[in-house]
mmCIF file of C-alpha atoms in Angstrom:
data_model
loop_
_atom_site.group_PDB
_atom_site.id
_atom_site.type_symbol
_atom_site.label_atom_id
_atom_site.label_comp_id
_atom_site.label_asym_id
_atom_site.label_seq_id
_atom_site.Cartn_x
_atom_site.Cartn_y
_atom_site.Cartn_z
ATOM 1 C CA MET A 10 -25.788 -12.396 -14.084
ATOM 2 C CA ILE A 11 -22.206 -11.185 -13.866
ATOM 3 C CA SER A 12 -19.601 -9.748 -16.182
ATOM 4 C CA TYR A 13 -16.326 -11.499 -17.043
ATOM 5 C CA ALA A 14 -13.554 -10.485 -14.668
ATOM 6 C CA ARG A 15 -10.169 -11.969 -15.595
ATOM 7 C CA GLN A 16 -8.485 -14.730 -17.561
ATOM 8 C CA THR A 17 -6.492 -17.699 -16.347
ATOM 9 C CA GLN A 18 -2.999 -18.681 -17.428
ATOM 10 C CA GLU A 19 -4.552 -21.345 -19.690
ATOM 11 C CA GLU A 20 -6.369 -18.587 -21.573
ATOM 12 C CA GLN A 21 -3.128 -16.606 -21.900
ATOM 13 C CA PRO A 22 -0.396 -19.040 -22.977
ATOM 14 C CA ASP A 23 1.882 -16.229 -24.080
ATOM 15 C CA ALA A 24 1.294 -13.981 -21.077
ATOM 16 C CA ALA A 25 4.329 -12.573 -19.318
ATOM 17 C CA PRO A 26 5.068 -13.955 -15.843
ATOM 18 C CA PRO A 27 3.593 -11.958 -12.952
ATOM 19 C CA PRO A 28 5.798 -9.459 -11.140
ATOM 20 C CA VAL A 29 7.733 -10.653 -8.143
ATOM 21 C CA GLU A 30 6.048 -8.208 -5.788
ATOM 22 C CA GLU A 31 2.286 -8.339 -6.254
ATOM 23 C CA HIS A 32 0.198 -5.281 -5.499
ATOM 24 C CA ILE A 33 -3.423 -6.044 -4.626
ATOM 25 C CA ALA A 34 -5.653 -2.993 -4.444
ATOM 26 C CA PRO A 35 -8.100 -2.916 -1.515
ATOM 27 C CA ALA A 36 -11.764 -3.670 -2.118
ATOM 28 C CA PRO A 37 -14.411 -0.967 -1.632
ATOM 29 C CA ARG A 38 -17.312 -1.197 0.821
ATOM 30 C CA VAL A 39 -19.074 -4.285 -0.503
ATOM 31 C CA SER A 40 -20.999 -7.188 0.962
ATOM 32 C CA VAL A 41 -19.533 -10.670 0.513
ATOM 33 C CA GLN A 42 -21.206 -13.953 1.399
ATOM 34 C CA ALA A 43 -19.338 -17.251 1.179
ATOM 35 C CA PHE A 44 -20.893 -20.724 1.046
ATOM 36 C CA CYS A 45 -18.248 -23.311 1.840
ATOM 37 C CA GLU A 46 -18.234 -27.103 1.796
ATOM 38 C CA THR A 47 -15.065 -27.730 3.799
ATOM 39 C CA VAL A 48 -13.830 -26.272 7.065
ATOM 40 C CA GLU A 49 -10.427 -25.621 5.450
ATOM 41 C CA THR A 50 -11.949 -23.298 2.854
ATOM 42 C CA ALA A 51 -14.129 -21.633 5.484
ATOM 43 C CA ALA A 52 -11.031 -20.974 7.591
ATOM 44 C CA ALA A 53 -9.198 -19.483 4.598
ATOM 45 C CA VAL A 54 -12.154 -17.179 3.813
ATOM 46 C CA GLN A 55 -12.390 -16.172 7.474
ATOM 47 C CA SER A 56 -8.680 -15.325 7.511
ATOM 48 C CA ALA A 57 -9.101 -13.355 4.270
ATOM 49 C CA GLY A 58 -11.839 -11.294 5.905
ATOM 50 C CA GLU A 59 -9.301 -10.152 8.489
ATOM 51 C CA ASP A 60 -6.889 -8.900 5.818
ATOM 52 C CA ARG A 61 -6.497 -5.111 5.633
ATOM 53 C CA ARG A 62 -7.533 -5.083 1.946
ATOM 54 C CA LEU A 63 -10.956 -6.440 2.836
ATOM 55 C CA GLY A 64 -11.239 -4.165 5.853
ATOM 56 C CA LYS A 65 -14.210 -2.289 4.373
ATOM 57 C CA ALA A 66 -16.022 -5.385 3.101
ATOM 58 C CA HIS A 67 -18.818 -7.001 5.119
ATOM 59 C CA LEU A 68 -18.131 -10.743 5.066
ATOM 60 C CA LYS A 69 -20.473 -13.548 6.101
ATOM 61 C CA ILE A 70 -19.588 -17.240 5.932
ATOM 62 C CA GLN A 71 -21.980 -20.182 5.824
ATOM 63 C CA MET A 72 -21.526 -23.894 5.248
ATOM 64 C CA GLY A 73 -23.481 -25.924 2.719
ATOM 65 C CA GLY A 74 -22.059 -24.850 -0.637
ATOM 66 C CA MET A 75 -24.279 -24.373 -3.678
ATOM 67 C CA ALA A 76 -27.438 -25.834 -2.129
ATOM 68 C CA ALA A 77 -27.240 -23.477 0.848
ATOM 69 C CA ALA A 78 -26.722 -20.473 -1.448
ATOM 70 C CA ILE A 79 -29.758 -21.301 -3.591
ATOM 71 C CA GLU A 80 -31.909 -21.792 -0.520
ATOM 72 C CA ALA A 81 -30.661 -18.573 1.103
ATOM 73 C CA TYR A 82 -31.507 -16.378 -1.868
ATOM 74 C CA ARG A 83 -34.978 -17.661 -2.557
ATOM 75 C CA SER A 84 -36.341 -14.961 -0.273
ATOM 76 C CA ALA A 85 -33.375 -12.680 0.381
ATOM 77 C CA PRO A 86 -31.481 -10.202 -1.821
ATOM 78 C CA THR A 87 -28.058 -11.274 -3.006
ATOM 79 C CA PRO A 88 -24.865 -9.421 -1.896
ATOM 80 C CA ASN A 89 -22.290 -7.744 -4.130
ATOM 81 C CA VAL A 90 -20.156 -10.894 -4.179
ATOM 82 C CA ILE A 91 -20.997 -14.566 -3.665
ATOM 83 C CA VAL A 92 -18.163 -17.024 -3.034
ATOM 84 C CA LEU A 93 -19.149 -20.643 -3.745
ATOM 85 C CA GLU A 94 -17.212 -23.807 -3.039
ATOM 86 C CA SER A 95 -18.091 -26.828 -5.177
ATOM 87 C CA ASP A 96 -16.580 -30.291 -5.632
ATOM 88 C CA GLY A 97 -18.335 -31.589 -8.761
ATOM 89 C CA ARG A 98 -18.645 -30.428 -12.383
ATOM 90 C CA ASN A 99 -22.243 -31.375 -13.192
ATOM 91 C CA ASP A 100 -23.617 -30.236 -9.848
ATOM 92 C CA LEU A 101 -21.707 -26.978 -10.261
ATOM 93 C CA LEU A 102 -23.074 -26.066 -13.695
ATOM 94 C CA GLY A 103 -26.602 -27.095 -12.825
ATOM 95 C CA GLY A 104 -26.437 -25.267 -9.533
ATOM 96 C CA LEU A 105 -25.225 -22.077 -11.217
ATOM 97 C CA ASP A 106 -28.126 -22.212 -13.634
ATOM 98 C CA HIS A 107 -30.484 -22.544 -10.686
ATOM 99 C CA LEU A 108 -28.690 -19.772 -8.768
ATOM 100 C CA ALA A 109 -29.063 -17.433 -11.736
ATOM 101 C CA THR A 110 -32.843 -17.567 -11.345
ATOM 102 C CA VAL A 111 -32.656 -16.141 -7.808
ATOM 103 C CA CYS A 112 -29.560 -13.948 -8.162
ATOM 104 C CA ASP A 113 -29.864 -10.168 -8.411
ATOM 105 C CA ALA A 114 -28.432 -8.366 -11.422
ATOM 106 C CA GLY A 115 -24.926 -7.085 -10.812
ATOM 107 C CA THR A 116 -23.958 -9.715 -8.248
ATOM 108 C CA ARG A 117 -20.546 -11.225 -8.910
ATOM 109 C CA VAL A 118 -19.799 -14.882 -8.309
ATOM 110 C CA VAL A 119 -16.462 -16.456 -7.419
ATOM 111 C CA VAL A 120 -16.276 -20.250 -7.575
ATOM 112 C CA ILE A 121 -13.765 -22.323 -5.616
ATOM 113 C CA GLY A 122 -13.385 -25.773 -7.165
ATOM 114 C CA ARG A 123 -11.043 -28.729 -7.516
ATOM 115 C CA ILE A 124 -11.266 -29.415 -11.247
ATOM 116 C CA ASN A 125 -8.372 -27.931 -13.251
ATOM 117 C CA ASP A 126 -9.954 -27.861 -16.708
ATOM 118 C CA VAL A 127 -9.889 -24.967 -19.158
ATOM 119 C CA MET A 128 -13.106 -26.160 -20.793
ATOM 120 C CA LEU A 129 -14.865 -25.963 -17.440
ATOM 121 C CA TYR A 130 -13.451 -22.490 -16.922
ATOM 122 C CA ARG A 131 -14.778 -21.320 -20.280
ATOM 123 C CA GLU A 132 -18.179 -22.766 -19.482
ATOM 124 C CA LEU A 133 -18.202 -20.925 -16.164
ATOM 125 C CA VAL A 134 -17.299 -17.673 -17.898
ATOM 126 C CA ARG A 135 -20.124 -18.250 -20.392
ATOM 127 C CA ARG A 136 -22.509 -18.552 -17.470
ATOM 128 C CA GLY A 137 -21.288 -15.263 -16.028
ATOM 129 C CA VAL A 138 -18.936 -16.417 -13.269
ATOM 130 C CA SER A 139 -16.411 -13.714 -12.427
ATOM 131 C CA ASP A 140 -13.536 -15.912 -11.225
ATOM 132 C CA TYR A 141 -12.657 -19.575 -10.733
ATOM 133 C CA VAL A 142 -10.092 -20.402 -8.038
ATOM 134 C CA LEU A 143 -8.552 -23.844 -7.640
ATOM 135 C CA ALA A 144 -8.763 -25.460 -4.216
ATOM 136 C CA PRO A 145 -7.133 -25.755 -1.791
ATOM 137 C CA VAL A 146 -7.074 -21.995 -1.293
ATOM 138 C CA GLY A 147 -5.190 -19.767 1.107
ATOM 139 C CA ALA A 148 -6.333 -16.467 2.551
ATOM 140 C CA ILE A 149 -4.330 -14.452 0.005
ATOM 141 C CA ASP A 150 -6.022 -16.339 -2.880
ATOM 142 C CA VAL A 151 -9.422 -15.269 -1.592
ATOM 143 C CA VAL A 152 -8.233 -11.688 -1.014
ATOM 144 C CA ARG A 153 -6.781 -11.505 -4.526
ATOM 145 C CA SER A 154 -9.913 -12.873 -6.180
ATOM 146 C CA ILE A 155 -12.352 -10.553 -4.411
ATOM 147 C CA CYS A 156 -10.205 -7.428 -4.716
ATOM 148 C CA ASN A 157 -9.495 -8.029 -8.408
ATOM 149 C CA LEU A 158 -13.223 -7.986 -9.118
ATOM 150 C CA PHE A 159 -13.118 -4.247 -8.442
ATOM 151 C CA SER A 160 -9.828 -3.493 -10.217
ATOM 152 C CA ALA A 161 -10.706 -3.817 -13.879
ATOM 153 C CA PRO A 162 -7.698 -3.931 -16.247
ATOM 154 C CA GLU A 163 -8.922 -0.875 -18.107
ATOM 155 C CA ALA A 164 -9.389 1.126 -14.912
ATOM 156 C CA LYS A 165 -6.766 3.450 -13.550
ATOM 157 C CA ALA A 166 -4.448 1.638 -11.164
ATOM 158 C CA VAL A 167 -5.094 2.184 -7.486
ATOM 159 C CA GLY A 168 -2.276 4.071 -5.827
ATOM 160 C CA ARG A 169 0.226 2.439 -3.497
ATOM 161 C CA ILE A 170 0.389 3.883 0.030
ATOM 162 C CA ILE A 171 3.811 3.925 1.699
ATOM 163 C CA ALA A 172 3.926 4.749 5.402
ATOM 164 C CA VAL A 173 7.123 6.054 6.992
ATOM 165 C CA VAL A 174 7.349 6.243 10.775
ATOM 166 C CA GLY A 175 10.123 6.777 13.293
ATOM 167 C CA ALA A 176 10.812 4.177 15.950
ATOM 168 C CA LYS A 177 11.514 7.081 18.290
ATOM 169 C CA GLY A 178 11.164 10.846 18.125
ATOM 170 C CA GLY A 179 14.006 12.739 16.504
ATOM 171 C CA VAL A 180 15.431 9.888 14.414
ATOM 172 C CA GLY A 181 14.899 11.728 11.106
ATOM 173 C CA ALA A 182 11.894 9.803 9.786
ATOM 174 C CA SER A 183 10.424 12.916 8.154
ATOM 175 C CA THR A 184 13.718 13.748 6.445
ATOM 176 C CA ILE A 185 13.975 10.184 5.132
ATOM 177 C CA SER A 186 10.367 10.122 3.937
ATOM 178 C CA HIS A 187 10.727 13.432 2.079
ATOM 179 C CA ASN A 188 13.971 12.414 0.354
ATOM 180 C CA VAL A 189 12.599 8.972 -0.550
ATOM 181 C CA ALA A 190 9.511 10.603 -2.054
ATOM 182 C CA TRP A 191 11.838 12.876 -4.026
ATOM 183 C CA ALA A 192 13.660 9.799 -5.366
ATOM 184 C CA ILE A 193 10.367 8.135 -6.295
ATOM 185 C CA ALA A 194 9.328 11.208 -8.258
ATOM 186 C CA ARG A 195 12.676 12.141 -9.822
ATOM 187 C CA ASP A 196 14.518 8.867 -10.332
ATOM 188 C CA LEU A 197 11.607 6.462 -10.800
ATOM 189 C CA ALA A 198 9.482 9.047 -12.660
ATOM 190 C CA MET A 199 6.361 8.145 -10.674
ATOM 191 C CA ASP A 200 3.752 10.737 -9.791
ATOM 192 C CA ALA A 201 3.803 10.892 -6.001
ATOM 193 C CA VAL A 202 2.348 12.928 -3.160
ATOM 194 C CA VAL A 203 3.699 13.423 0.343
ATOM 195 C CA ALA A 204 0.993 13.664 3.011
ATOM 196 C CA ASP A 205 2.353 15.315 6.173
ATOM 197 C CA LEU A 206 0.251 13.854 8.986
ATOM 198 C CA ASP A 207 1.963 15.782 11.786
ATOM 199 C CA LEU A 208 -0.547 18.618 11.662
ATOM 200 C CA ALA A 209 0.893 20.569 14.582
ATOM 201 C CA PHE A 210 4.625 20.275 13.947
ATOM 202 C CA GLY A 211 5.060 18.907 10.406
ATOM 203 C CA THR A 212 8.179 19.888 8.467
ATOM 204 C CA ALA A 213 7.335 18.835 4.901
ATOM 205 C CA GLY A 214 6.446 22.394 3.921
ATOM 206 C CA LEU A 215 9.811 23.623 5.208
ATOM 207 C CA ASP A 216 11.786 20.780 3.618
ATOM 208 C CA TYR A 217 10.235 21.373 0.189
ATOM 209 C CA ASN A 218 10.304 25.174 0.581
ATOM 210 C CA GLN A 219 6.519 25.393 0.239
ATOM 211 C CA ASP A 220 4.043 27.540 2.177
ATOM 212 C CA PRO A 221 0.609 26.654 0.770
ATOM 213 C CA PRO A 222 -2.441 28.429 2.223
ATOM 214 C CA GLN A 223 -4.327 25.118 2.414
ATOM 215 C CA GLY A 224 -3.395 21.546 3.165
ATOM 216 C CA ILE A 225 -4.382 18.285 4.763
ATOM 217 C CA ALA A 226 -6.133 19.918 7.740
ATOM 218 C CA ASP A 227 -8.755 21.389 5.406
ATOM 219 C CA ALA A 228 -9.601 17.868 4.232
ATOM 220 C CA VAL A 229 -9.595 16.212 7.671
ATOM 221 C CA PHE A 230 -11.881 18.831 9.201
ATOM 222 C CA SER A 231 -14.266 18.806 6.208
ATOM 223 C CA PRO A 232 -14.705 15.104 5.392
ATOM 224 C CA ASP A 233 -18.032 15.722 3.627
ATOM 225 C CA ARG A 234 -16.236 17.881 1.036
ATOM 226 C CA VAL A 235 -13.444 15.417 0.233
ATOM 227 C CA ASP A 236 -13.385 14.363 -3.409
ATOM 228 C CA THR A 237 -10.850 14.361 -6.230
ATOM 229 C CA ALA A 238 -11.367 18.023 -7.160
ATOM 230 C CA PHE A 239 -11.163 19.176 -3.539
ATOM 231 C CA ILE A 240 -7.937 17.269 -2.860
ATOM 232 C CA ASP A 241 -6.403 18.589 -6.088
ATOM 233 C CA ARG A 242 -6.969 22.146 -4.869
ATOM 234 C CA LEU A 243 -5.165 21.368 -1.611
ATOM 235 C CA LEU A 244 -2.057 19.910 -3.264
ATOM 236 C CA SER A 245 1.061 22.022 -3.583
ATOM 237 C CA LYS A 246 3.250 21.301 -6.611
ATOM 238 C CA CYS A 247 6.905 20.630 -5.706
ATOM 239 C CA THR A 248 8.190 19.188 -9.013
ATOM 240 C CA ASP A 249 6.671 17.802 -12.197
ATOM 241 C CA HIS A 250 6.062 14.452 -10.492
ATOM 242 C CA LEU A 251 5.889 15.399 -6.810
ATOM 243 C CA SER A 252 3.099 17.118 -4.881
ATOM 244 C CA LEU A 253 2.631 17.952 -1.226
ATOM 245 C CA LEU A 254 -0.372 17.770 1.067
ATOM 246 C CA ALA A 255 1.068 20.024 3.732
ATOM 247 C CA ALA A 256 0.388 20.225 7.448
ATOM 248 C CA PRO A 257 -0.623 23.641 8.845
ATOM 249 C CA ALA A 258 2.086 23.415 11.575
ATOM 250 C CA THR A 259 0.132 25.828 13.762
ATOM 251 C CA LEU A 260 -1.103 25.545 17.334
ATOM 252 C CA ASP A 261 -4.320 27.545 17.083
ATOM 253 C CA ARG A 262 -6.360 24.351 17.449
ATOM 254 C CA VAL A 263 -5.870 20.839 18.792
ATOM 255 C CA TYR A 264 -5.712 17.889 16.437
ATOM 256 C CA ASP A 265 -7.637 15.105 18.131
ATOM 257 C CA PHE A 266 -8.896 12.652 15.539
ATOM 258 C CA GLY A 267 -11.055 9.570 15.444
ATOM 259 C CA THR A 268 -9.684 6.282 14.181
ATOM 260 C CA ASP A 269 -11.057 6.712 10.643
ATOM 261 C CA ALA A 270 -10.454 10.474 10.306
ATOM 262 C CA PHE A 271 -8.063 10.119 7.363
ATOM 263 C CA ASP A 272 -9.889 7.331 5.499
ATOM 264 C CA SER A 273 -11.620 9.568 2.955
ATOM 265 C CA VAL A 274 -8.369 11.447 2.269
ATOM 266 C CA PHE A 275 -6.410 8.237 1.688
ATOM 267 C CA ASP A 276 -9.144 6.730 -0.500
ATOM 268 C CA THR A 277 -9.264 9.844 -2.678
ATOM 269 C CA LEU A 278 -5.471 9.998 -2.984
ATOM 270 C CA ARG A 279 -5.404 6.325 -4.008
ATOM 271 C CA SER A 280 -7.737 7.076 -6.894
ATOM 272 C CA THR A 281 -5.628 9.950 -8.236
ATOM 273 C CA MET A 282 -1.965 9.230 -7.409
ATOM 274 C CA PRO A 283 0.169 6.169 -8.218
ATOM 275 C CA CYS A 284 2.223 6.640 -5.043
ATOM 276 C CA ILE A 285 1.290 8.205 -1.695
ATOM 277 C CA VAL A 286 3.983 8.659 0.963
ATOM 278 C CA LEU A 287 2.605 9.147 4.467
ATOM 279 C CA ASP A 288 4.884 11.025 6.866
ATOM 280 C CA ILE A 289 3.467 9.607 10.114
ATOM 281 C CA PRO A 290 4.361 11.372 13.372
ATOM 282 C CA HIS A 291 5.871 9.439 16.266
ATOM 283 C CA GLN A 292 2.767 8.938 18.360
ATOM 284 C CA TRP A 293 0.487 5.992 19.086
ATOM 285 C CA SER A 294 -3.218 6.509 18.545
ATOM 286 C CA GLY A 295 -6.094 4.839 16.788
ATOM 287 C CA TRP A 296 -5.569 6.672 13.516
ATOM 288 C CA THR A 297 -1.777 6.238 13.379
ATOM 289 C CA LYS A 298 -2.148 2.508 13.996
ATOM 290 C CA ARG A 299 -4.861 2.328 11.332
ATOM 291 C CA ALA A 300 -2.701 4.249 8.837
ATOM 292 C CA LEU A 301 0.243 1.895 9.385
ATOM 293 C CA ILE A 302 -1.766 -1.320 9.161
ATOM 294 C CA GLY A 303 -3.659 -0.064 6.101
ATOM 295 C CA ALA A 304 -0.549 0.954 4.139
ATOM 296 C CA ASP A 305 0.739 -1.199 1.292
ATOM 297 C CA ASP A 306 4.336 -0.915 2.469
ATOM 298 C CA ILE A 307 5.932 0.377 5.661
ATOM 299 C CA LEU A 308 9.346 1.834 6.444
ATOM 300 C CA ILE A 309 10.478 2.197 10.057
ATOM 301 C CA VAL A 310 13.335 4.634 10.649
ATOM 302 C CA ALA A 311 15.484 3.901 13.687
ATOM 303 C CA ALA A 312 18.651 5.200 15.298
ATOM 304 C CA PRO A 313 21.162 2.603 16.573
ATOM 305 C CA ASP A 314 20.331 2.658 20.291
ATOM 306 C CA LEU A 315 18.447 0.450 22.745
ATOM 307 C CA ALA A 316 15.162 2.382 22.840
ATOM 308 C CA ASN A 317 14.971 2.365 19.044
ATOM 309 C CA LEU A 318 15.707 -1.358 18.988
ATOM 310 C CA ARG A 319 12.920 -2.087 21.453
ATOM 311 C CA ASN A 320 10.401 0.119 19.621
ATOM 312 C CA THR A 321 11.324 -1.263 16.208
ATOM 313 C CA LYS A 322 10.882 -4.805 17.523
ATOM 314 C CA ASN A 323 7.489 -3.921 18.983
ATOM 315 C CA LEU A 324 6.355 -2.327 15.717
ATOM 316 C CA PHE A 325 7.587 -5.302 13.693
ATOM 317 C CA ASP A 326 5.775 -7.804 15.886
ATOM 318 C CA LEU A 327 2.495 -5.873 15.862
ATOM 319 C CA LEU A 328 2.501 -5.173 12.119
ATOM 320 C CA LYS A 329 3.447 -8.721 11.140
ATOM 321 C CA ALA A 330 0.608 -10.081 13.289
ATOM 322 C CA ALA A 331 -1.909 -7.542 11.952
ATOM 323 C CA ARG A 332 -0.822 -8.011 8.304
ATOM 324 C CA PRO A 333 -0.261 -11.790 7.882
ATOM 325 C CA ASN A 334 -0.705 -11.687 4.111
ATOM 326 C CA ASP A 335 1.655 -8.749 3.506
ATOM 327 C CA ARG A 336 5.414 -8.717 3.419
ATOM 328 C CA PRO A 337 7.016 -7.594 6.703
ATOM 329 C CA PRO A 338 7.857 -3.921 7.206
ATOM 330 C CA LEU A 339 11.213 -2.600 6.079
ATOM 331 C CA TYR A 340 13.471 -0.618 8.361
ATOM 332 C CA CYS A 341 16.566 1.506 7.972
ATOM 333 C CA LEU A 342 19.111 2.791 10.434
ATOM 334 C CA ASN A 343 19.693 6.529 10.414
ATOM 335 C CA GLN A 344 22.227 8.833 12.099
ATOM 336 C CA VAL A 345 24.784 6.040 12.305
ATOM 337 C CA GLY A 346 28.232 6.998 13.602
ATOM 338 C CA VAL A 347 27.568 9.907 15.959
ATOM 339 C CA PRO A 348 30.980 10.740 17.479
ATOM 340 C CA LYS A 349 31.574 9.340 20.984
ATOM 341 C CA ARG A 350 28.059 7.832 21.136
ATOM 342 C CA PRO A 351 27.841 4.113 22.011
ATOM 343 C CA GLU A 352 25.768 2.422 19.320
ATOM 344 C CA ILE A 353 24.158 -0.943 18.664
ATOM 345 C CA ALA A 354 25.671 -2.510 15.553
ATOM 346 C CA ALA A 355 23.492 -3.226 12.530
ATOM 347 C CA ALA A 356 24.175 -6.957 12.955
ATOM 348 C CA GLU A 357 22.769 -6.854 16.496
ATOM 349 C CA PHE A 358 19.709 -4.966 15.258
ATOM 350 C CA ALA A 359 19.185 -7.585 12.555
ATOM 351 C CA LYS A 360 19.572 -10.456 15.016
ATOM 352 C CA ALA A 361 16.959 -9.049 17.413
ATOM 353 C CA ILE A 362 14.437 -8.128 14.718
ATOM 354 C CA GLU A 363 15.227 -11.123 12.478
ATOM 355 C CA SER A 364 15.520 -8.811 9.491
ATOM 356 C CA GLN A 365 18.381 -6.856 7.940
ATOM 357 C CA PRO A 366 18.142 -3.047 7.697
ATOM 358 C CA ILE A 367 17.547 -1.961 4.136
ATOM 359 C CA VAL A 368 20.296 0.707 4.476
ATOM 360 C CA SER A 369 22.386 2.346 7.214
ATOM 361 C CA ILE A 370 22.565 6.099 6.667
ATOM 362 C CA PRO A 371 25.603 7.764 8.284
ATOM 363 C CA PHE A 372 25.395 10.744 10.605
ATOM 364 C CA GLU A 373 26.332 13.790 8.509
ATOM 365 C CA PRO A 374 24.931 16.891 10.225
ATOM 366 C CA GLN A 375 26.588 19.353 7.847
ATOM 367 C CA ILE A 376 24.788 18.349 4.648
ATOM 368 C CA PHE A 377 21.521 17.278 6.287
ATOM 369 C CA GLY A 378 21.424 20.464 8.339
ATOM 370 C CA SER A 379 22.118 22.625 5.290
ATOM 371 C CA ALA A 380 19.369 20.894 3.315
ATOM 372 C CA ALA A 381 16.856 21.404 6.133
ATOM 373 C CA ASN A 382 17.724 25.085 6.614
ATOM 374 C CA ASN A 383 17.651 25.788 2.873
ATOM 375 C CA GLY A 384 14.383 23.957 2.181
ATOM 376 C CA GLN A 385 16.104 21.510 -0.167
ATOM 377 C CA MET A 386 16.563 17.800 -0.658
ATOM 378 C CA ILE A 387 19.978 16.176 -0.307
ATOM 379 C CA ALA A 388 20.057 15.625 -4.081
ATOM 380 C CA GLU A 389 19.711 19.380 -4.589
ATOM 381 C CA ILE A 390 22.558 20.151 -2.194
ATOM 382 C CA SER A 391 24.995 17.529 -3.495
ATOM 383 C CA ALA A 392 24.095 15.569 -6.625
ATOM 384 C CA ASN A 393 26.668 12.854 -5.948
ATOM 385 C CA HIS A 394 26.248 12.385 -2.210
ATOM 386 C CA LYS A 395 26.284 8.720 -1.162
ATOM 387 C CA SER A 396 22.978 8.975 0.711
ATOM 388 C CA ILE A 397 21.155 9.680 -2.574
ATOM 389 C CA GLU A 398 21.809 6.125 -3.730
ATOM 390 C CA MET A 399 20.433 4.888 -0.397
ATOM 391 C CA PHE A 400 17.240 6.902 -0.835
ATOM 392 C CA LEU A 401 16.842 5.434 -4.308
ATOM 393 C CA GLN A 402 17.381 1.924 -2.963
ATOM 394 C CA ILE A 403 14.649 2.492 -0.373
ATOM 395 C CA ALA A 404 12.353 3.939 -3.046
ATOM 396 C CA GLN A 405 12.841 0.911 -5.286
ATOM 397 C CA ARG A 406 12.116 -1.554 -2.503
ATOM 398 C CA LEU A 407 9.030 0.304 -1.281
ATOM 399 C CA THR A 408 7.516 0.699 -4.743
ATOM 400 C CA GLY A 409 8.489 -2.736 -6.055
ATOM 401 C CA ARG A 410 10.375 -1.125 -8.912
ATOM 402 C CA SER A 411 13.508 -2.772 -10.273
ATOM 403 C CA GLU A 412 16.736 -0.806 -10.419
ATOM 404 C CA THR A 413 16.616 1.953 -12.975
ATOM 405 C CA LYS A 414 18.882 1.450 -15.943
ATOM 406 C CA LYS A 415 21.641 4.006 -16.120
ATOM 407 C CA GLN A 416 22.069 5.794 -19.388
ATOM 408 C CA LYS A 417 25.310 5.487 -21.258
ATOM 409 C CA SER A 418 27.662 8.322 -20.470
ATOM 410 C CA SER A 419 28.389 10.902 -23.116
ATOM 411 C CA LEU A 420 30.505 13.990 -23.556
ATOM 412 C CA PHE A 421 27.680 16.038 -22.065
ATOM 413 C CA SER A 422 27.195 13.897 -18.916
ATOM 414 C CA PRO A 423 29.336 16.122 -16.621
ATOM 415 C CA LEU A 424 27.410 19.215 -17.729
ATOM 416 C CA ILE A 425 24.051 17.491 -17.230
ATOM 417 C CA ASP A 426 25.099 16.346 -13.751
ATOM 418 C CA LYS A 427 26.052 19.910 -12.805
ATOM 419 C CA LEU A 428 22.723 21.269 -14.064
ATOM 420 C CA ARG A 429 20.869 18.555 -12.158
ATOM 421 C CA GLY A 430 22.803 19.480 -9.030
ATOM 422 C CA LYS A 431 21.595 23.037 -9.346
#
């Protein structure tokens, strides 16, 4: 009926503990039908259906458990995934045998039960059950189980999308996103792509000193052509690990998009790149909201003034409500310490938002201006500048990577540092 999906901790006594920050890849467009016995489980499944990672799945919930499922599929085709809640052992095994006679080939079954027994788990696997989840379950347990059915261990990992947005125009969100992507590629050695979503006025091409003839506009305006090969042709290589999907930055057409205009681009990038950094323009529309909510991690860039505080608070509240099973967004303060400008202290920002800024980047127009005019990153202008460590810290938090171990210094370290600076 179904293929084996994953093992439990009982089956892996020597398995390493899971990472602190779990990354659950989103499920594809599949149909899911759940048959629950308790209102608590039904509520958890309903909440899971509202999670961004199941946004493309079609979920239907019914009460009645195993008996209702068997009756439902006597005359109807089965969906991609069936979620079953069951209280008993004997009724469960017998019911699964009966369900197998009416279940279509390829359908995957997830069982929610209350018996914590490795022998039962092995028997369920033998019968073709894809996953067994112990009750009581929360929404994230259901999300994890369904999404993991489509993320086989041998398959290539689905890329992590990081969205960077400014709380207000002109706060340097694009500069931060480009330098953080540089740190992800150079210091964390992860293959990454920067997608410049400001099609009319994007600066990623200028910042990376790239002028590609094609870019993200070609993909958005030709959604029927979007696939891995097509996206690869649009990418501009910046470094060994960093690529750019540039904006045209021209005004010969208007860029009015529907809510799902970028979906095919993001899905394709996820399948080819471990890390995708979205440089989201400061505007509020259906597609920008969708891009933010659908991202795996979010960084809000704010300047230390009242308008930025209000906007950051509004973004935090909306994103936390729309993403209840994700960690809250991160935010950083930028352009801190402008001479003679009254500013809101970081502590006041943290008190209002109920979250500390990940870093506070000082206002240094000389080096940031030089980097922008030269088409370089800060690390290329000054290899030892203090902001570089801040960009790395942001990169580590957004990717879930632990701090990189520094190599032991040697007689050649000063020379290597100089060459890196160049």
